[in-house]
């Protein structure tokens, strides 16, 4: 039961970070960089860029722990894509949905979380 | 070959494929350290943003080492546990009977062994969310089982 709660906690942390990192990266790439290139304004790139850098480090660690807990293989394309997704705009959102469908939901179901459909059915 | 059963498990790490990965790991980590050093030089030259990357690259380098170590640990694990591999499981429609007891598989006393259940396993687009969930779960078990069987070893947690 303890490990079940741990799994749920890690999954939630992973999701939060996937969305946060993804959003910050979109701001950086689609607002910050155009501003820098067109207007020569470095403010967003500077602060949002640093924020994304820090978030991505945390994302990598949490996402890696998540892949271990849902029993994805370490050196597998899936794991590598999950880890690198944080550096490609929009990809974290897509990958999060894919991992949820193929690994997280089944793992949660196996852990007994399925009794509360809200956590499984998204 | 007559000796594979006697060959120590770690020898797998010396196959050409693995040597390639070792080389890749070393080059990648060295590259990340070099990038960190480059950012440090830029930072010292007055680029404030580079300070962040100065710390970021070494962290990635450490993570690269952890990733590499975990991969090897995964590869060698069965040798530590002996040959208590899971038996060859046949999964009709992605079912895994060996998990029935220890998990929530077939949690549905309701879905039982009915034909509707079988249909749901075959048809992932089934409307009933519970069946959908079961189908996903079965697919997951099938995938894990397949991964284990294809590599002849267990890639699990810890």
mmCIF file of C-alpha atoms in Angstrom:
data_model
loop_
_atom_site.group_PDB
_atom_site.id
_atom_site.type_symbol
_atom_site.label_atom_id
_atom_site.label_comp_id
_atom_site.label_asym_id
_atom_site.label_seq_id
_atom_site.Cartn_x
_atom_site.Cartn_y
_atom_site.Cartn_z
ATOM 1 C CA UNK A 1 0.000 0.000 0.000
ATOM 2 C CA UNK A 2 2.847 2.323 0.810
ATOM 3 C CA UNK A 3 4.405 1.768 -2.600
ATOM 4 C CA UNK A 4 1.002 2.328 -4.210
ATOM 5 C CA UNK A 5 0.829 5.765 -2.663
ATOM 6 C CA UNK A 6 4.406 6.402 -3.686
ATOM 7 C CA UNK A 7 3.516 5.533 -7.266
ATOM 8 C CA UNK A 8 0.554 7.886 -7.254
ATOM 9 C CA UNK A 9 2.691 10.650 -5.771
ATOM 10 C CA UNK A 10 5.430 10.221 -8.363
ATOM 11 C CA UNK A 11 2.886 10.098 -11.178
ATOM 12 C CA UNK A 12 1.300 13.325 -9.977
ATOM 13 C CA UNK A 13 4.674 15.013 -9.645
ATOM 14 C CA UNK A 14 5.588 13.825 -13.130
ATOM 15 C CA UNK A 15 2.361 15.195 -14.605
ATOM 16 C CA UNK A 16 2.698 18.528 -12.841
ATOM 17 C CA UNK A 17 6.272 18.894 -14.044
ATOM 18 C CA UNK A 18 5.464 17.747 -17.560
ATOM 19 C CA UNK A 19 2.809 20.432 -17.876
ATOM 20 C CA UNK A 20 4.818 23.117 -16.119
ATOM 21 C CA UNK A 21 8.013 22.455 -18.052
ATOM 22 C CA UNK A 22 6.037 22.206 -21.275
ATOM 23 C CA UNK A 23 4.252 25.503 -20.688
ATOM 24 C CA UNK A 24 7.423 27.338 -19.748
ATOM 25 C CA UNK A 25 9.169 25.963 -22.829
ATOM 26 C CA UNK A 26 6.331 27.113 -25.078
ATOM 27 C CA UNK A 27 6.575 30.619 -23.636
ATOM 28 C CA UNK A 28 10.332 30.537 -24.118
ATOM 29 C CA UNK A 29 10.203 29.313 -27.719
ATOM 30 C CA UNK A 30 7.133 31.093 -29.046
ATOM 31 C CA UNK A 31 7.329 34.360 -27.114
ATOM 32 C CA UNK A 32 10.853 34.751 -25.756
ATOM 33 C CA UNK A 33 12.861 33.822 -28.802
ATOM 34 C CA UNK A 34 10.755 35.873 -31.289
ATOM 35 C CA UNK A 35 11.097 38.834 -28.929
ATOM 36 C CA UNK A 36 14.839 38.355 -28.827
ATOM 37 C CA UNK A 37 15.205 37.948 -32.560
ATOM 38 C CA UNK A 38 12.749 40.603 -33.693
ATOM 39 C CA UNK A 39 12.865 43.182 -30.928
ATOM 40 C CA UNK A 40 16.216 42.411 -29.365
ATOM 41 C CA UNK A 41 14.451 42.058 -26.031
ATOM 42 C CA UNK A 42 16.310 39.580 -23.834
ATOM 43 C CA UNK A 43 14.198 39.755 -20.684
ATOM 44 C CA UNK A 44 11.976 36.716 -21.311
ATOM 45 C CA UNK A 45 14.745 34.573 -22.701
ATOM 46 C CA UNK A 46 16.873 35.337 -19.691
ATOM 47 C CA UNK A 47 14.404 34.583 -16.924
ATOM 48 C CA UNK A 48 12.129 32.041 -18.590
ATOM 49 C CA UNK A 49 15.154 30.312 -20.062
ATOM 50 C CA UNK A 50 16.749 29.927 -16.657
ATOM 51 C CA UNK A 51 13.440 28.791 -15.190
ATOM 52 C CA UNK A 52 13.096 26.137 -17.872
ATOM 53 C CA UNK A 53 16.648 24.992 -17.244
ATOM 54 C CA UNK A 54 15.973 24.447 -13.557
ATOM 55 C CA UNK A 55 12.552 22.880 -14.159
ATOM 56 C CA UNK A 56 13.967 20.531 -16.734
ATOM 57 C CA UNK A 57 16.541 19.180 -14.303
ATOM 58 C CA UNK A 58 13.773 18.374 -11.820
ATOM 59 C CA UNK A 59 11.624 16.998 -14.641
ATOM 60 C CA UNK A 60 14.335 14.599 -15.765
ATOM 61 C CA UNK A 61 14.819 13.207 -12.276
ATOM 62 C CA UNK A 62 11.094 12.832 -11.516
ATOM 63 C CA UNK A 63 10.298 11.453 -14.969
ATOM 64 C CA UNK A 64 13.097 8.935 -14.631
ATOM 65 C CA UNK A 65 11.807 7.733 -11.262
ATOM 66 C CA UNK A 66 8.346 7.488 -12.836
ATOM 67 C CA UNK A 67 9.600 5.340 -15.719
ATOM 68 C CA UNK A 68 11.214 3.002 -13.199
ATOM 69 C CA UNK A 69 8.044 2.727 -11.140
ATOM 70 C CA UNK A 70 5.816 1.862 -14.078
ATOM 71 C CA UNK A 71 8.467 -0.633 -15.154
ATOM 72 C CA UNK A 72 9.559 0.904 -18.404
ATOM 73 C CA UNK A 73 12.935 -0.387 -19.503
ATOM 74 C CA UNK A 74 15.833 1.972 -18.743
ATOM 75 C CA UNK A 75 17.500 2.056 -22.139
ATOM 76 C CA UNK A 76 14.354 1.954 -24.239
ATOM 77 C CA UNK A 77 13.090 4.449 -26.821
ATOM 78 C CA UNK A 78 10.080 5.182 -24.625
ATOM 79 C CA UNK A 79 12.172 6.155 -21.613
ATOM 80 C CA UNK A 80 14.539 8.266 -23.692
ATOM 81 C CA UNK A 81 11.635 10.072 -25.364
ATOM 82 C CA UNK A 82 10.032 10.775 -21.994
ATOM 83 C CA UNK A 83 13.274 12.278 -20.692
ATOM 84 C CA UNK A 84 14.043 14.346 -23.787
ATOM 85 C CA UNK A 85 10.456 15.552 -24.197
ATOM 86 C CA UNK A 86 11.166 18.371 -21.757
ATOM 87 C CA UNK A 87 13.445 20.033 -24.290
ATOM 88 C CA UNK A 88 11.118 19.906 -27.305
ATOM 89 C CA UNK A 89 8.223 22.391 -27.389
ATOM 90 C CA UNK A 90 4.760 20.806 -26.988
ATOM 91 C CA UNK A 91 6.203 17.288 -26.805
ATOM 92 C CA UNK A 92 5.744 16.874 -23.032
ATOM 93 C CA UNK A 93 1.973 17.158 -23.457
ATOM 94 C CA UNK A 94 1.855 14.510 -26.144
ATOM 95 C CA UNK A 95 4.247 12.181 -24.361
ATOM 96 C CA UNK A 96 2.427 12.540 -21.053
ATOM 97 C CA UNK A 97 -0.774 11.324 -22.672
ATOM 98 C CA UNK A 98 0.997 8.423 -24.305
ATOM 99 C CA UNK A 99 2.749 7.309 -21.113
ATOM 100 C CA UNK A 100 -0.473 7.665 -19.170
ATOM 101 C CA UNK A 101 -2.315 5.436 -21.596
ATOM 102 C CA UNK A 102 0.326 2.778 -22.079
ATOM 103 C CA UNK A 103 2.103 2.579 -18.727
ATOM 104 C CA UNK A 104 0.731 4.760 -15.941
ATOM 105 C CA UNK A 105 -2.945 3.817 -16.028
ATOM 106 C CA UNK A 106 -2.265 0.101 -16.144
ATOM 107 C CA UNK A 107 0.323 0.415 -13.373
ATOM 108 C CA UNK A 108 -2.142 2.360 -11.249
ATOM 109 C CA UNK A 109 -4.800 -0.213 -11.962
ATOM 110 C CA UNK A 110 -2.403 -2.929 -10.887
ATOM 111 C CA UNK A 111 -1.646 -1.008 -7.720
ATOM 112 C CA UNK A 112 -5.287 -1.014 -6.781
ATOM 113 C CA UNK A 113 -5.990 2.584 -7.632
ATOM 114 C CA UNK A 114 -8.571 1.463 -10.144
ATOM 115 C CA UNK A 115 -11.169 1.365 -7.403
ATOM 116 C CA UNK A 116 -11.398 5.096 -7.732
ATOM 117 C CA UNK A 117 -12.070 5.512 -11.451
ATOM 118 C CA UNK A 118 -11.365 9.232 -11.286
ATOM 119 C CA UNK A 119 -7.642 8.627 -10.985
ATOM 120 C CA UNK A 120 -7.589 6.275 -13.932
ATOM 121 C CA UNK A 121 -10.135 7.507 -16.394
ATOM 122 C CA UNK A 122 -8.944 10.793 -17.736
ATOM 123 C CA UNK B 1 28.642 -22.945 -28.847
ATOM 124 C CA UNK B 2 28.798 -25.208 -25.869
ATOM 125 C CA UNK B 3 29.713 -22.824 -23.085
ATOM 126 C CA UNK B 4 27.015 -20.135 -22.902
ATOM 127 C CA UNK B 5 25.502 -21.544 -19.705
ATOM 128 C CA UNK B 6 28.857 -21.232 -17.944
ATOM 129 C CA UNK B 7 29.716 -17.759 -19.243
ATOM 130 C CA UNK B 8 29.395 -15.250 -16.422
ATOM 131 C CA UNK B 9 26.522 -12.874 -16.902
ATOM 132 C CA UNK B 10 28.687 -9.733 -16.861
ATOM 133 C CA UNK B 11 30.421 -10.871 -20.026
ATOM 134 C CA UNK B 12 27.379 -9.609 -21.905
ATOM 135 C CA UNK B 13 28.743 -6.115 -21.191
ATOM 136 C CA UNK B 14 31.711 -6.873 -23.448
ATOM 137 C CA UNK B 15 29.697 -7.663 -26.562
ATOM 138 C CA UNK B 16 30.305 -5.243 -29.459
ATOM 139 C CA UNK B 17 26.847 -3.767 -28.976
ATOM 140 C CA UNK B 18 27.486 -3.040 -25.329
ATOM 141 C CA UNK B 19 30.982 -1.736 -25.988
ATOM 142 C CA UNK B 20 29.389 0.709 -28.403
ATOM 143 C CA UNK B 21 27.011 1.870 -25.680
ATOM 144 C CA UNK B 22 29.858 2.211 -23.178
ATOM 145 C CA UNK B 23 31.718 4.364 -25.673
ATOM 146 C CA UNK B 24 28.595 6.420 -26.266
ATOM 147 C CA UNK B 25 28.124 6.909 -22.524
ATOM 148 C CA UNK B 26 31.728 8.028 -22.043
ATOM 149 C CA UNK B 27 31.594 10.427 -25.001
ATOM 150 C CA UNK B 28 28.224 11.830 -23.909
ATOM 151 C CA UNK B 29 29.342 12.424 -20.324
ATOM 152 C CA UNK B 30 32.656 13.915 -21.449
ATOM 153 C CA UNK B 31 30.732 16.122 -23.867
ATOM 154 C CA UNK B 32 28.431 17.360 -21.124
ATOM 155 C CA UNK B 33 31.367 18.160 -18.856
ATOM 156 C CA UNK B 34 33.043 19.999 -21.712
ATOM 157 C CA UNK B 35 29.851 21.997 -22.342
ATOM 158 C CA UNK B 36 29.733 22.875 -18.633
ATOM 159 C CA UNK B 37 33.314 24.086 -18.799
ATOM 160 C CA UNK B 38 32.531 26.102 -21.912
ATOM 161 C CA UNK B 39 29.590 27.749 -20.161
ATOM 162 C CA UNK B 40 31.797 28.482 -17.152
ATOM 163 C CA UNK B 41 34.252 30.287 -19.402
ATOM 164 C CA UNK B 42 31.396 32.250 -20.962
ATOM 165 C CA UNK B 43 30.021 33.059 -17.522
ATOM 166 C CA UNK B 44 33.394 34.300 -16.324
ATOM 167 C CA UNK B 45 33.581 36.416 -19.460
ATOM 168 C CA UNK B 46 30.463 38.241 -18.318
ATOM 169 C CA UNK B 47 27.504 36.298 -19.699
ATOM 170 C CA UNK B 48 25.188 36.046 -16.674
ATOM 171 C CA UNK B 49 22.825 33.550 -18.284
ATOM 172 C CA UNK B 50 25.720 31.136 -18.645
ATOM 173 C CA UNK B 51 25.919 30.694 -14.889
ATOM 174 C CA UNK B 52 22.744 28.633 -14.993
ATOM 175 C CA UNK B 53 24.123 26.351 -17.691
ATOM 176 C CA UNK B 54 27.424 26.118 -15.849
ATOM 177 C CA UNK B 55 25.616 24.178 -13.154
ATOM 178 C CA UNK B 56 23.122 22.485 -15.438
ATOM 179 C CA UNK B 57 25.571 20.555 -17.624
ATOM 180 C CA UNK B 58 27.441 18.845 -14.790
ATOM 181 C CA UNK B 59 24.071 17.784 -13.343
ATOM 182 C CA UNK B 60 23.137 16.259 -16.696
ATOM 183 C CA UNK B 61 26.517 14.548 -16.761
ATOM 184 C CA UNK B 62 25.831 13.005 -13.349
ATOM 185 C CA UNK B 63 22.412 11.903 -14.543
ATOM 186 C CA UNK B 64 24.010 10.338 -17.589
ATOM 187 C CA UNK B 65 26.226 8.248 -15.304
ATOM 188 C CA UNK B 66 23.206 7.224 -13.199
ATOM 189 C CA UNK B 67 21.283 6.252 -16.338
ATOM 190 C CA UNK B 68 24.200 4.181 -17.564
ATOM 191 C CA UNK B 69 24.622 2.447 -14.199
ATOM 192 C CA UNK B 70 20.894 1.654 -13.949
ATOM 193 C CA UNK B 71 20.890 0.192 -17.428
ATOM 194 C CA UNK B 72 23.743 -2.138 -16.548
ATOM 195 C CA UNK B 73 22.100 -3.067 -13.254
ATOM 196 C CA UNK B 74 18.921 -3.896 -15.137
ATOM 197 C CA UNK B 75 20.890 -6.051 -17.524
ATOM 198 C CA UNK B 76 22.652 -8.020 -14.816
ATOM 199 C CA UNK B 77 19.805 -8.433 -12.351
ATOM 200 C CA UNK B 78 18.689 -11.964 -13.265
ATOM 201 C CA UNK B 79 22.149 -13.277 -12.454
ATOM 202 C CA UNK B 80 21.736 -12.039 -8.903
ATOM 203 C CA UNK B 81 18.314 -13.552 -8.488
ATOM 204 C CA UNK B 82 19.143 -16.836 -10.127
ATOM 205 C CA UNK B 83 16.880 -18.412 -12.628
ATOM 206 C CA UNK B 84 13.546 -17.837 -11.003
ATOM 207 C CA UNK B 85 12.191 -16.355 -14.193
ATOM 208 C CA UNK B 86 8.506 -16.076 -14.659
ATOM 209 C CA UNK B 87 7.181 -19.025 -16.603
ATOM 210 C CA UNK B 88 6.304 -18.570 -20.210
ATOM 211 C CA UNK B 89 2.902 -17.016 -19.996
ATOM 212 C CA UNK B 90 0.376 -17.373 -22.715
ATOM 213 C CA UNK B 91 -1.779 -14.321 -22.909
ATOM 214 C CA UNK B 92 -4.905 -14.895 -24.916
ATOM 215 C CA UNK B 93 -6.142 -11.420 -25.625
ATOM 216 C CA UNK B 94 -3.459 -10.029 -23.393
ATOM 217 C CA UNK B 95 -4.524 -11.905 -20.279
ATOM 218 C CA UNK B 96 -1.989 -12.775 -17.674
ATOM 219 C CA UNK B 97 -3.296 -15.407 -15.314
ATOM 220 C CA UNK B 98 -0.222 -15.313 -13.107
ATOM 221 C CA UNK B 99 -1.067 -11.815 -11.991
ATOM 222 C CA UNK B 100 -4.646 -12.570 -11.112
ATOM 223 C CA UNK B 101 -3.951 -13.288 -7.473
ATOM 224 C CA UNK B 102 -1.509 -10.561 -6.571
ATOM 225 C CA UNK B 103 -3.114 -7.664 -8.350
ATOM 226 C CA UNK B 104 -6.431 -6.238 -9.199
ATOM 227 C CA UNK B 105 -6.610 -8.171 -12.378
ATOM 228 C CA UNK B 106 -10.099 -9.399 -12.888
ATOM 229 C CA UNK B 107 -10.923 -7.142 -9.976
ATOM 230 C CA UNK B 108 -14.298 -7.147 -11.467
ATOM 231 C CA UNK B 109 -16.036 -10.050 -9.933
ATOM 232 C CA UNK B 110 -18.596 -8.505 -12.195
ATOM 233 C CA UNK B 111 -16.815 -8.880 -15.503
ATOM 234 C CA UNK B 112 -15.975 -12.491 -14.640
ATOM 235 C CA UNK B 113 -15.273 -14.793 -17.479
ATOM 236 C CA UNK B 114 -18.174 -13.665 -19.589
ATOM 237 C CA UNK B 115 -18.066 -13.304 -23.334
ATOM 238 C CA UNK B 116 -18.546 -9.577 -23.020
ATOM 239 C CA UNK B 117 -15.248 -9.420 -21.196
ATOM 240 C CA UNK B 118 -13.450 -11.232 -23.969
ATOM 241 C CA UNK B 119 -14.962 -8.895 -26.506
ATOM 242 C CA UNK B 120 -13.721 -5.909 -24.552
ATOM 243 C CA UNK B 121 -10.205 -7.273 -24.532
ATOM 244 C CA UNK B 122 -10.272 -7.621 -28.276
ATOM 245 C CA UNK B 123 -11.967 -4.317 -28.919
ATOM 246 C CA UNK B 124 -10.138 -1.433 -27.265
ATOM 247 C CA UNK B 125 -12.726 1.029 -28.512
ATOM 248 C CA UNK B 126 -15.343 -0.524 -26.314
ATOM 249 C CA UNK B 127 -17.629 2.078 -24.845
ATOM 250 C CA UNK B 128 -17.644 0.823 -21.280
ATOM 251 C CA UNK B 129 -14.812 2.640 -19.486
ATOM 252 C CA UNK B 130 -14.269 -0.354 -17.197
ATOM 253 C CA UNK B 131 -13.738 -2.618 -20.193
ATOM 254 C CA UNK B 132 -11.506 -0.030 -21.789
ATOM 255 C CA UNK B 133 -9.479 0.087 -18.620
ATOM 256 C CA UNK B 134 -9.224 -3.680 -18.499
ATOM 257 C CA UNK B 135 -8.130 -3.794 -22.121
ATOM 258 C CA UNK B 136 -5.422 -1.220 -21.426
ATOM 259 C CA UNK B 137 -4.294 -3.152 -18.401
ATOM 260 C CA UNK B 138 -4.114 -6.373 -20.375
ATOM 261 C CA UNK B 139 -2.148 -4.654 -23.107
ATOM 262 C CA UNK B 140 0.256 -3.367 -20.457
ATOM 263 C CA UNK B 141 0.767 -6.831 -18.989
ATOM 264 C CA UNK B 142 1.247 -8.263 -22.445
ATOM 265 C CA UNK B 143 3.835 -5.593 -23.229
ATOM 266 C CA UNK B 144 5.783 -6.154 -20.008
ATOM 267 C CA UNK B 145 5.661 -9.883 -20.518
ATOM 268 C CA UNK B 146 6.806 -9.490 -24.097
ATOM 269 C CA UNK B 147 9.688 -7.231 -23.117
ATOM 270 C CA UNK B 148 10.841 -9.744 -20.567
ATOM 271 C CA UNK B 149 10.556 -12.666 -22.915
ATOM 272 C CA UNK B 150 12.262 -10.992 -25.838
ATOM 273 C CA UNK B 151 15.284 -10.094 -23.755
ATOM 274 C CA UNK B 152 15.216 -13.189 -21.676
ATOM 275 C CA UNK B 153 15.512 -11.169 -18.524
ATOM 276 C CA UNK B 154 13.456 -9.150 -16.161
ATOM 277 C CA UNK B 155 13.540 -5.367 -16.373
ATOM 278 C CA UNK B 156 11.672 -4.357 -13.318
ATOM 279 C CA UNK B 157 11.752 -1.950 -10.466
ATOM 280 C CA UNK B 158 14.997 -2.045 -8.469
#
